Coordinates of C-alpha atoms in Angstrom, one line a residue:
Chain A
M15 CA 10.3 42.1 -46.3
S16 CA 13.2 44.8 -47.3
R17 CA 13.1 46.5 -44.3
K18 CA 13.6 43.7 -42.0
A19 CA 16.3 41.9 -44.2
P20 CA 19.1 43.7 -42.7
A21 CA 18.2 43.6 -39.2
R22 CA 17.9 39.9 -39.2
Q23 CA 21.0 39.8 -40.7
M24 CA 22.5 41.8 -38.2
R25 CA 21.4 39.9 -35.4
R26 CA 22.5 36.6 -37.0
R27 CA 25.9 38.2 -37.4
V28 CA 26.1 39.3 -33.9
R29 CA 25.0 35.6 -32.8
E30 CA 27.7 33.8 -34.7
E31 CA 30.1 36.4 -33.3
I32 CA 29.2 35.4 -29.7
Y33 CA 29.0 31.7 -31.0
R34 CA 33.0 32.6 -32.1
W35 CA 34.0 34.4 -28.6
V36 CA 32.2 31.2 -26.8
F37 CA 34.3 28.9 -28.5
A38 CA 37.4 30.6 -28.6
S39 CA 37.2 31.2 -25.1
L40 CA 36.4 27.5 -24.4
A41 CA 39.8 26.4 -26.7
F42 CA 41.4 28.7 -24.6
A43 CA 40.5 27.4 -21.6
S44 CA 43.1 24.2 -22.3
L45 CA 45.6 26.2 -22.9
A46 CA 45.4 28.4 -20.0
A47 CA 45.0 24.9 -17.8
L48 CA 48.4 23.6 -19.9
I49 CA 49.9 26.9 -18.9
G50 CA 49.0 27.0 -15.4
I51 CA 50.2 23.2 -14.9
T52 CA 53.7 24.2 -16.5
A53 CA 54.3 27.2 -14.4
V54 CA 53.3 25.6 -11.0
L55 CA 55.6 22.3 -11.9
F56 CA 58.6 25.0 -12.8
K57 CA 57.8 27.0 -9.8
E58 CA 57.5 24.4 -7.3
G59 CA 60.1 22.1 -8.9
I60 CA 63.4 24.4 -9.6
P61 CA 63.5 25.5 -5.7
F62 CA 64.8 21.6 -4.9
F63 CA 67.6 22.2 -7.2
R64 CA 68.9 25.2 -5.1
E65 CA 68.6 23.0 -2.3
V66 CA 70.2 19.5 -3.6
S67 CA 72.6 19.5 -6.7
L68 CA 71.7 17.9 -10.1
K69 CA 74.1 15.7 -9.6
E70 CA 72.9 14.4 -6.5
F71 CA 69.5 13.8 -8.1
F72 CA 69.8 12.4 -11.1
L73 CA 72.8 10.4 -10.2
G74 CA 71.8 9.2 -6.5
T75 CA 71.0 5.8 -5.8
G76 CA 69.4 6.7 -2.0
W77 CA 65.6 7.2 -2.0
Y78 CA 65.4 8.5 1.9
P79 CA 63.5 11.7 1.2
T80 CA 62.0 11.9 5.1
H81 CA 65.5 11.0 6.9
E82 CA 65.7 13.5 9.8
E83 CA 69.5 13.4 9.9
A84 CA 70.9 12.4 6.2
P85 CA 68.1 12.9 3.6
E86 CA 69.1 11.3 0.3
F87 CA 67.0 12.3 -3.0
G88 CA 68.8 10.4 -5.6
A89 CA 66.3 10.0 -8.5
L90 CA 68.4 7.5 -10.6
P91 CA 66.4 4.1 -9.3
L92 CA 62.8 5.6 -9.6
I93 CA 63.7 7.4 -13.1
L94 CA 65.3 4.0 -13.8
A95 CA 62.2 1.8 -12.7
S96 CA 59.9 4.0 -14.9
V97 CA 61.9 3.4 -17.9
W98 CA 62.6 0.1 -17.1
V99 CA 58.3 -0.8 -16.6
T100 CA 57.6 1.2 -19.5
A101 CA 60.2 -0.3 -22.0
G102 CA 58.7 -3.6 -20.7
A103 CA 54.9 -2.1 -21.5
V104 CA 56.1 -1.2 -24.9
L105 CA 57.4 -5.1 -25.2
V106 CA 53.8 -5.9 -24.7
S107 CA 51.6 -3.4 -26.3
V108 CA 53.4 -2.9 -29.6
P109 CA 52.6 -6.5 -30.8
L110 CA 49.6 -6.9 -28.9
G111 CA 48.4 -2.9 -30.6
V112 CA 50.0 -3.6 -33.6
G113 CA 49.1 -7.2 -34.7
T114 CA 45.3 -6.3 -33.5
A115 CA 45.0 -3.1 -36.1
L116 CA 46.5 -5.4 -38.9
F117 CA 44.0 -8.1 -38.6
L118 CA 41.4 -5.8 -37.7
S119 CA 41.9 -3.6 -41.0
E120 CA 43.5 -6.4 -43.2
L121 CA 42.2 -9.9 -42.6
C122 CA 39.2 -9.9 -40.5
P123 CA 35.8 -10.9 -41.9
P124 CA 33.9 -8.0 -41.2
R125 CA 31.2 -10.0 -39.0
L126 CA 33.9 -10.8 -36.5
R127 CA 35.5 -6.9 -36.9
S128 CA 32.3 -5.5 -36.0
F129 CA 32.6 -7.5 -32.7
L130 CA 36.1 -7.1 -31.9
K131 CA 36.7 -3.5 -32.6
P132 CA 34.3 -2.7 -29.9
T133 CA 35.5 -4.9 -27.7
V134 CA 39.2 -2.9 -28.3
E135 CA 37.8 0.2 -27.3
I136 CA 35.8 -1.0 -24.1
L137 CA 39.4 -1.9 -22.8
A138 CA 40.5 1.3 -23.4
G139 CA 37.5 2.5 -21.1
I140 CA 38.5 0.6 -18.4
P141 CA 39.6 2.8 -15.3
S142 CA 43.1 2.4 -14.4
V143 CA 42.5 1.1 -10.7
I144 CA 40.2 -1.8 -12.1
F145 CA 44.0 -2.7 -13.7
G146 CA 45.5 -2.2 -11.0
F147 CA 43.0 -4.7 -9.0
F148 CA 43.7 -7.0 -11.8
A149 CA 47.2 -7.2 -11.2
I150 CA 47.1 -7.6 -7.9
A151 CA 44.2 -10.3 -7.7
F152 CA 45.4 -12.5 -10.9
I153 CA 48.4 -11.5 -12.7
A154 CA 50.7 -10.9 -9.4
P155 CA 49.8 -14.9 -7.8
V156 CA 50.1 -16.3 -11.4
F157 CA 53.9 -15.1 -11.9
Q158 CA 54.7 -15.3 -8.4
K159 CA 53.7 -19.2 -8.8
L160 CA 55.1 -19.6 -12.2
F161 CA 58.6 -18.3 -11.7
N162 CA 58.9 -19.5 -8.0
L163 CA 59.4 -15.5 -6.8
P164 CA 59.5 -14.2 -3.2
T165 CA 56.2 -11.8 -4.5
G166 CA 54.3 -11.2 -7.3
L167 CA 54.9 -7.3 -7.4
C168 CA 57.2 -6.7 -9.7
A169 CA 58.4 -5.1 -12.9
L170 CA 56.6 -7.9 -14.7
T171 CA 53.5 -7.7 -13.3
A172 CA 53.4 -3.7 -13.8
S173 CA 54.6 -3.8 -16.9
L174 CA 52.5 -6.3 -18.6
T175 CA 49.1 -5.0 -16.9
L176 CA 50.3 -1.2 -18.5
G177 CA 51.6 -3.3 -22.0
I178 CA 47.5 -4.4 -22.0
M179 CA 46.1 -0.5 -21.0
A180 CA 48.1 0.9 -23.5
T181 CA 47.4 -1.6 -26.4
P182 CA 44.0 -0.2 -27.2
T183 CA 45.9 3.6 -27.9
V184 CA 48.8 1.6 -30.2
C185 CA 45.6 -0.1 -32.1
S186 CA 42.9 2.4 -32.6
I187 CA 45.9 4.7 -34.0
A188 CA 47.5 2.1 -35.8
E189 CA 44.1 0.8 -37.6
D190 CA 43.4 4.6 -38.6
A191 CA 47.1 4.8 -40.3
V192 CA 46.1 1.4 -41.7
S193 CA 43.0 2.0 -43.0
F194 CA 44.1 5.4 -44.7
V195 CA 46.2 3.3 -46.9
P196 CA 45.1 4.2 -50.3
G197 CA 43.2 0.9 -52.3
N198 CA 44.9 1.9 -55.2
L199 CA 48.4 0.7 -53.1
R200 CA 46.8 -2.4 -52.4
E201 CA 45.9 -3.5 -55.8
A202 CA 48.6 -2.5 -57.5
A203 CA 51.0 -4.7 -55.4
L204 CA 47.8 -7.5 -56.1
A205 CA 48.4 -6.7 -59.6
L206 CA 51.8 -7.5 -59.9
G207 CA 51.2 -10.9 -58.5
A208 CA 52.2 -10.2 -54.7
N209 CA 50.4 -12.4 -52.4
K210 CA 48.4 -11.0 -49.4
W211 CA 51.4 -11.4 -46.6
Q212 CA 53.3 -9.3 -49.0
T213 CA 51.4 -6.9 -49.5
L214 CA 50.6 -6.0 -45.9
V215 CA 54.2 -6.8 -45.0
R216 CA 55.7 -4.8 -48.5
V217 CA 53.4 -2.0 -48.9
V218 CA 50.9 -1.9 -46.1
I219 CA 52.9 -1.5 -43.3
P220 CA 55.8 0.9 -45.0
A221 CA 52.6 3.0 -45.9
A222 CA 51.3 3.2 -42.9
G223 CA 54.4 3.3 -41.1
S224 CA 54.6 6.7 -39.3
G225 CA 51.5 6.3 -38.3
I226 CA 52.0 3.3 -36.3
I227 CA 54.8 4.4 -35.3
T228 CA 53.0 7.8 -33.5
G229 CA 50.2 5.0 -32.2
I230 CA 53.2 3.3 -30.2
I231 CA 54.7 6.5 -29.2
L232 CA 51.3 7.7 -27.4
G233 CA 51.0 4.3 -26.2
T234 CA 54.3 4.6 -24.7
S235 CA 53.4 8.1 -23.4
R236 CA 50.5 6.8 -21.7
A237 CA 52.5 4.2 -19.7
I238 CA 54.8 6.2 -18.8
G239 CA 52.4 8.6 -17.1
E240 CA 50.1 5.8 -15.7
T241 CA 49.7 5.9 -11.8
M242 CA 47.3 4.2 -10.1
V243 CA 49.0 0.8 -11.6
V244 CA 52.3 1.0 -11.1
L245 CA 51.1 2.3 -7.0
M246 CA 49.3 -0.7 -6.8
A247 CA 51.5 -3.7 -8.7
A248 CA 55.1 -2.7 -9.0
G249 CA 56.1 -3.5 -5.7
G250 CA 57.6 -0.2 -4.6
A251 CA 61.2 -0.7 -3.7
A252 CA 63.7 2.3 -4.7
V253 CA 66.2 0.1 -6.4
I254 CA 67.9 0.4 -9.6
P255 CA 65.6 -2.8 -12.0
R256 CA 68.3 -5.3 -12.3
S257 CA 65.9 -8.0 -13.9
F258 CA 62.2 -8.2 -14.7
T259 CA 61.2 -10.4 -11.5
V260 CA 62.5 -7.7 -8.9
P261 CA 59.7 -4.9 -7.5
V262 CA 60.6 -1.2 -8.3
R263 CA 59.6 2.0 -7.7
P264 CA 58.5 4.2 -10.7
I265 CA 58.3 7.8 -10.6
T266 CA 54.4 8.3 -10.9
S267 CA 53.6 6.0 -7.6
T268 CA 56.1 7.8 -5.9
I269 CA 54.8 10.6 -6.3
A270 CA 51.2 10.0 -5.7
A271 CA 52.6 7.6 -2.3
E272 CA 54.3 10.5 -0.8
M273 CA 52.5 13.8 -2.1
G274 CA 49.7 13.5 0.8
E275 CA 52.2 13.4 3.4
T276 CA 54.7 15.5 3.0
V277 CA 55.3 19.1 4.3
V278 CA 54.4 22.0 2.4
G279 CA 57.0 23.8 1.7
S280 CA 59.5 21.4 2.7
T281 CA 62.5 19.7 0.4
H282 CA 60.9 16.8 0.1
F283 CA 57.9 18.9 -1.3
H284 CA 59.7 20.6 -4.0
A285 CA 62.0 16.9 -4.9
L286 CA 57.9 15.5 -5.5
F287 CA 57.5 18.7 -8.1
A288 CA 61.3 18.0 -9.5
L289 CA 60.0 14.2 -10.3
G290 CA 56.7 15.8 -11.8
L291 CA 58.5 17.9 -13.9
I292 CA 61.1 14.5 -15.5
L293 CA 57.8 13.1 -16.3
F294 CA 56.2 16.0 -17.8
L295 CA 59.2 16.8 -19.7
I296 CA 59.3 13.0 -21.3
T297 CA 55.8 13.1 -21.7
F298 CA 56.1 16.3 -23.8
L299 CA 59.3 15.3 -25.8
F300 CA 57.0 11.9 -26.6
N301 CA 54.3 14.2 -27.7
I302 CA 56.2 16.6 -29.8
L303 CA 57.2 13.4 -31.4
A304 CA 54.5 11.9 -32.2
E305 CA 53.3 15.1 -33.9
V306 CA 56.4 15.3 -35.8
V307 CA 56.2 11.7 -37.0
S308 CA 52.5 12.4 -38.0
R309 CA 53.0 14.9 -40.0
R310 CA 55.5 13.4 -42.1
F311 CA 53.1 10.8 -42.4
R312 CA 50.2 12.9 -43.5
M313 CA 52.6 14.7 -46.0
Q314 CA 53.8 11.1 -47.6
L315 CA 50.1 10.0 -48.5
G316 CA 48.9 13.0 -49.7
G317 CA 52.0 12.8 -52.3
D318 CA 50.5 9.2 -53.3
L319 CA 46.9 10.4 -54.1
Chain B
M103 CA 16.0 48.8 -6.5
R104 CA 13.9 47.1 -3.4
R105 CA 15.5 44.0 -4.2
Y106 CA 18.9 45.0 -3.6
A107 CA 17.9 46.8 -0.4
V108 CA 16.7 43.6 0.9
L109 CA 19.8 41.9 -0.1
A110 CA 21.7 44.3 1.7
A111 CA 19.8 44.3 4.6
T112 CA 20.1 40.0 4.7
A113 CA 23.9 40.8 4.5
V114 CA 24.1 42.9 7.0
L115 CA 22.0 40.4 9.4
V116 CA 24.2 37.8 8.7
L117 CA 27.2 39.5 8.7
A118 CA 26.0 41.0 12.4
A119 CA 25.2 37.1 13.4
F120 CA 28.3 36.2 12.6
L121 CA 30.3 38.7 14.6
A122 CA 27.5 38.4 17.5
R123 CA 28.7 34.7 17.8
A124 CA 32.5 35.3 18.2
K125 CA 34.3 32.0 17.7
E126 CA 36.7 30.7 19.7
N127 CA 39.8 29.3 18.3
I128 CA 41.8 26.0 19.0
V129 CA 45.1 25.8 16.8
I130 CA 46.6 22.2 17.2
E131 CA 49.9 21.9 15.6
G132 CA 52.7 19.3 15.5
S133 CA 53.4 15.8 14.8
T134 CA 52.0 13.9 11.8
T135 CA 51.4 10.8 13.9
V136 CA 48.9 12.7 16.4
F137 CA 47.7 14.5 13.2
P138 CA 44.5 12.5 11.9
I139 CA 43.5 11.8 15.8
A140 CA 43.4 15.9 16.1
Q141 CA 41.9 16.2 13.0
K142 CA 39.1 13.4 13.3
T143 CA 38.3 14.9 16.5
A144 CA 38.4 18.1 15.8
E145 CA 35.4 17.7 13.0
E146 CA 33.4 16.0 15.4
Y147 CA 33.9 18.2 18.0
M148 CA 32.9 21.1 15.5
K149 CA 30.1 19.1 14.7
K150 CA 28.6 19.3 17.7
N151 CA 30.1 22.9 19.1
P152 CA 29.5 24.9 16.3
D153 CA 30.5 27.9 18.3
V154 CA 34.3 26.2 18.6
S155 CA 36.9 26.7 15.5
I156 CA 39.5 24.6 15.6
S157 CA 42.1 24.4 13.1
V158 CA 44.7 21.3 13.1
R159 CA 48.5 21.6 11.5
G160 CA 51.1 19.3 11.2
G161 CA 54.8 20.2 10.9
G162 CA 56.3 17.5 13.3
S163 CA 56.6 17.1 17.4
G164 CA 59.4 19.5 17.4
V165 CA 57.4 22.5 15.5
G166 CA 54.3 21.5 17.7
I167 CA 56.2 22.2 21.0
A168 CA 58.0 24.8 19.6
S169 CA 55.1 27.0 18.6
L170 CA 53.2 26.1 21.9
I171 CA 56.8 27.8 23.5
D172 CA 56.1 30.9 21.6
G173 CA 52.4 30.8 22.5
A174 CA 51.2 30.8 18.7
V175 CA 49.0 27.6 19.3
Q176 CA 47.0 26.4 22.4
I177 CA 47.6 22.7 21.7
G178 CA 51.2 21.0 20.6
A179 CA 50.5 17.2 19.5
S180 CA 53.9 15.5 20.2
S181 CA 54.6 11.8 19.8
R182 CA 57.2 11.7 22.4
Y183 CA 58.3 13.1 25.9
I184 CA 59.0 16.9 25.9
K185 CA 63.0 16.9 25.8
T186 CA 64.8 18.5 28.9
G187 CA 66.0 21.4 26.7
E188 CA 62.4 22.3 25.6
I189 CA 61.2 22.2 29.5
A190 CA 64.1 25.0 30.3
R191 CA 63.2 27.0 27.2
A192 CA 59.6 27.0 28.0
Q193 CA 60.5 28.2 31.8
S194 CA 62.2 31.0 30.8
K195 CA 59.1 32.3 28.7
G196 CA 56.9 31.7 31.4
V197 CA 55.1 28.8 29.8
N198 CA 55.0 25.4 31.4
P199 CA 53.9 22.9 29.3
K200 CA 52.0 19.7 30.4
G201 CA 51.2 16.5 28.3
T202 CA 47.8 14.5 28.3
I203 CA 48.1 11.3 26.9
V204 CA 45.4 10.9 24.4
A205 CA 46.1 7.5 22.5
M206 CA 48.6 5.3 22.2
D207 CA 50.4 3.8 19.3
G208 CA 51.3 0.4 18.8
L209 CA 52.6 -1.1 15.9
A210 CA 52.7 -5.1 15.4
V211 CA 55.3 -6.4 13.3
I212 CA 53.8 -9.2 11.1
V213 CA 54.6 -12.4 8.8
N214 CA 52.9 -14.8 7.0
P215 CA 51.0 -17.5 8.7
A216 CA 52.7 -20.2 7.4
N217 CA 56.0 -19.0 8.5
S218 CA 57.5 -20.8 11.5
V219 CA 59.0 -18.0 13.1
S220 CA 56.7 -16.6 16.2
G221 CA 58.6 -13.9 18.0
L222 CA 61.8 -11.9 17.3
T223 CA 63.8 -9.6 19.6
R224 CA 63.7 -5.7 18.7
A225 CA 67.3 -5.9 17.1
Q226 CA 66.6 -8.7 15.3
V227 CA 63.6 -6.8 13.4
K228 CA 65.8 -3.9 13.6
D229 CA 68.7 -5.9 11.5
I230 CA 66.1 -7.5 8.9
Y231 CA 65.0 -4.0 8.0
T232 CA 68.4 -2.3 7.7
G233 CA 69.6 -5.1 5.7
K234 CA 72.1 -7.1 8.0
V235 CA 70.1 -9.7 7.7
S236 CA 68.6 -11.3 4.5
D237 CA 67.5 -14.5 5.4
W238 CA 65.0 -16.0 7.9
K239 CA 67.4 -19.0 9.1
Q240 CA 69.3 -16.0 10.3
V241 CA 66.6 -15.6 13.1
G242 CA 65.6 -19.2 13.5
G243 CA 63.5 -19.6 10.5
T244 CA 63.2 -21.8 7.5
P245 CA 65.8 -21.0 5.5
G246 CA 64.7 -18.6 2.5
K247 CA 65.0 -14.7 1.7
I248 CA 63.4 -12.4 3.3
T249 CA 60.8 -9.8 1.6
V250 CA 60.6 -6.6 3.8
V251 CA 57.6 -4.8 3.7
S252 CA 57.7 -1.0 4.8
R253 CA 55.4 1.9 4.6
D254 CA 56.0 5.0 2.6
T255 CA 58.7 7.3 3.9
S256 CA 56.5 9.8 4.7
S257 CA 53.5 8.0 6.7
G258 CA 53.1 8.3 10.5
T259 CA 53.7 4.5 10.7
Y260 CA 57.0 4.9 9.4
E261 CA 58.1 7.7 11.5
A262 CA 56.8 5.5 14.6
F263 CA 58.9 2.4 13.3
G264 CA 61.8 4.5 12.8
E265 CA 61.9 5.8 15.6
L266 CA 61.1 2.7 18.0
V267 CA 62.7 0.0 16.3
L268 CA 65.4 1.5 13.7
Q269 CA 66.5 4.5 15.6
K270 CA 66.9 6.6 13.1
Q271 CA 68.9 4.3 10.5
K272 CA 67.5 3.8 7.1
V273 CA 65.8 0.7 5.7
R274 CA 67.1 -1.5 3.3
P275 CA 66.5 -0.1 -0.3
D276 CA 65.1 -3.0 -1.6
A277 CA 62.0 -2.9 1.2
L278 CA 58.5 -3.1 -0.7
L279 CA 57.1 0.3 0.1
Q280 CA 53.5 0.2 0.5
A281 CA 51.2 3.0 0.6
S282 CA 49.2 2.0 3.3
N283 CA 48.4 -0.5 6.4
Q284 CA 46.0 -2.6 4.4
A285 CA 48.3 -2.7 1.3
V286 CA 50.7 -4.1 3.8
A287 CA 48.8 -6.5 5.6
E288 CA 47.6 -7.9 2.2
L289 CA 51.0 -7.9 0.5
V290 CA 52.4 -10.3 3.8
A291 CA 48.5 -12.6 3.8
K292 CA 49.9 -13.0 0.7
T293 CA 53.7 -13.7 0.5
P294 CA 55.0 -16.7 2.6
T295 CA 58.8 -15.1 3.0
A296 CA 57.6 -11.5 4.0
I297 CA 57.8 -9.0 7.2
G298 CA 55.5 -6.4 7.7
Y299 CA 54.8 -3.7 10.3
V300 CA 50.9 -2.6 10.6
G301 CA 48.8 -0.5 13.4
L302 CA 47.5 -3.0 16.0
G303 CA 44.1 -2.4 14.6
Y304 CA 45.3 -4.5 11.3
I305 CA 45.9 -7.7 12.8
S306 CA 43.8 -10.6 11.7
A307 CA 43.4 -14.4 10.4
R308 CA 45.5 -13.9 7.8
V309 CA 48.7 -12.4 9.1
K310 CA 50.7 -13.5 12.1
A311 CA 51.9 -10.7 14.7
L312 CA 55.1 -12.0 16.3
A313 CA 56.0 -11.7 19.7
I314 CA 58.8 -8.9 20.2
D315 CA 61.1 -9.5 23.4
G316 CA 58.8 -12.2 24.4
V317 CA 55.5 -10.3 24.6
I318 CA 52.4 -10.6 21.9
P319 CA 51.1 -7.3 21.0
S320 CA 47.4 -6.6 21.9
A321 CA 45.7 -3.3 23.5
E322 CA 46.4 -4.8 26.4
T323 CA 50.3 -5.2 26.6
V324 CA 50.5 -1.6 24.9
L325 CA 48.6 -0.4 27.7
A326 CA 50.6 -1.6 30.2
N327 CA 53.7 -0.4 28.8
K328 CA 55.6 -4.3 28.0
Y329 CA 54.9 -4.2 24.6
P330 CA 58.4 -2.5 23.1
V331 CA 57.2 -0.9 19.8
S332 CA 54.7 1.4 21.4
R333 CA 54.6 4.9 22.6
P334 CA 52.1 7.2 23.6
L335 CA 50.8 10.3 21.7
F336 CA 50.5 13.3 23.5
M337 CA 48.7 17.0 23.2
Y338 CA 50.7 19.4 25.3
T339 CA 49.1 22.6 27.1
N340 CA 50.4 25.7 28.8
G341 CA 49.2 24.7 32.2
A342 CA 46.5 22.4 33.4
P343 CA 43.9 22.7 30.3
T344 CA 41.2 25.4 31.0
G345 CA 38.3 26.5 28.8
A346 CA 37.5 25.7 25.6
V347 CA 41.0 23.7 25.4
K348 CA 39.9 21.5 28.6
A349 CA 36.2 20.9 26.8
Y350 CA 37.9 20.0 23.2
L351 CA 40.5 17.5 25.4
D352 CA 37.8 15.9 27.5
F353 CA 35.7 15.1 24.4
V354 CA 38.7 13.6 22.9
L355 CA 39.3 11.4 26.1
S356 CA 35.7 10.4 26.0
P357 CA 34.5 7.0 25.2
A358 CA 32.6 8.8 21.8
G359 CA 36.3 10.7 21.1
Q360 CA 38.4 7.0 22.1
K361 CA 36.2 5.5 19.8
L362 CA 37.3 7.4 17.1
V363 CA 41.2 7.1 18.1
A364 CA 40.1 3.5 17.6
E365 CA 38.5 3.6 14.6
I366 CA 41.8 5.5 13.0
G367 CA 44.1 2.6 14.1
F368 CA 45.3 3.6 17.2
V369 CA 45.3 2.2 20.3
P370 CA 42.7 3.9 23.1
L371 CA 43.6 4.7 26.4
K372 CA 40.2 2.2 27.6

């Protein structure tokens, strides 16, 4: 026994060391992927700006990347379309997501909650191409009739669909934040004579505020990067959007539609990478913002406890 | 140790087998429109003839013909006739480009079946797509804003339409760009005021194909050179094709090859 013990201990230590390395390398694999993707985006995107000026790219309004004599690489309509469609999606997903979260954690009877919460989670798991089909087959014809539009494929259809898609993201993060609000805060409010509504609006929402905002930011970042739905439902006209009922062409659908048939190494090819770079920087910014806000939120609650 | 010996012997044998059956190489380069035809027929041909290796590259008709003249490829794919300047350059290098028509490319201009317009001139279609005409009443239809549907600017279909109808002018920016022929047909079928264009294979009862300059688009009118929005697709070779290149081109022109051509959405020659 006494002779065997150190050997066994030794073996255990070695095994633990192996596990540590295996999991560490797995964790670093995603870091490697991130670095690789960033490097490729910059490597293929930067050469574009040697051929086309920043001014033409960001302020130009014509997107004719394959025209033989006078190609134009004005990305302004595409960038604005992404912003426009995402803004619309936020208008849908924030009330839906935050409302659902508040209802689920504060007002919902437990039986109903055990049904509603899985429903929201299933919504998160539906593939985006199915959302796209739903938009084309159902939402677009309804809007076409309702607003008497020439076509139902427009910013509004895309926004509504993206909004519904982003709702589970907003909802689950916001719900976590609300459920983390310590019970003693609520009890204190109620003890002071506040009713349920006052407690919710004056105490719970402010306390969970940064968590809710984190959810909204991540939901927005999900909406702006979504490709399939906008490719199928946004219409695809590269014009600066002036209303919600016009067809638009966001960055993501432009890349998806054109990458397959462009000549590798051409200006057009690099232009699509430059578009990808813009998209990447936007979502990167959003993620950092979400991280900063959620850190603040954690610290605040820590102080209260 | 013995296992390694067996492995090594096997490797040597496999390598020898590969070397013994030195592959016949054919390189096709050129038009992005012809690309899917070359790609699909090459795949099928290589399945049946494993000793031939065909690689297909895009780049455009001009690139394909230039590579043929430089002797870099065996076949230059082109969606247009060879230009006189290219012929002169070829002759100066002792190359004699000979074109084989492998398929016809025809585009139908389609509208919603509810549209009262049933024919347009090529100039009218051009005006609609470049933005000069925006209302159906300007071309003899029921008043209403025209919803212009086009293909993505990098597609071969767009390229063909740009050449045959737009004559290199730019499509109006508010055109709805769709990612496939199918998506264009679907959108036009659902939109009473829409106009779009698709390969002839995508005409169905759900859309109305317009007569252009009085000619109805069909395989017959395209093959008879009557329908204006059509063009032949070529594979250029140096002199009349011989050997493996001839065998491949014969396959493309055979009923099996032309069936593939029709499947991709082009007009077969027979």
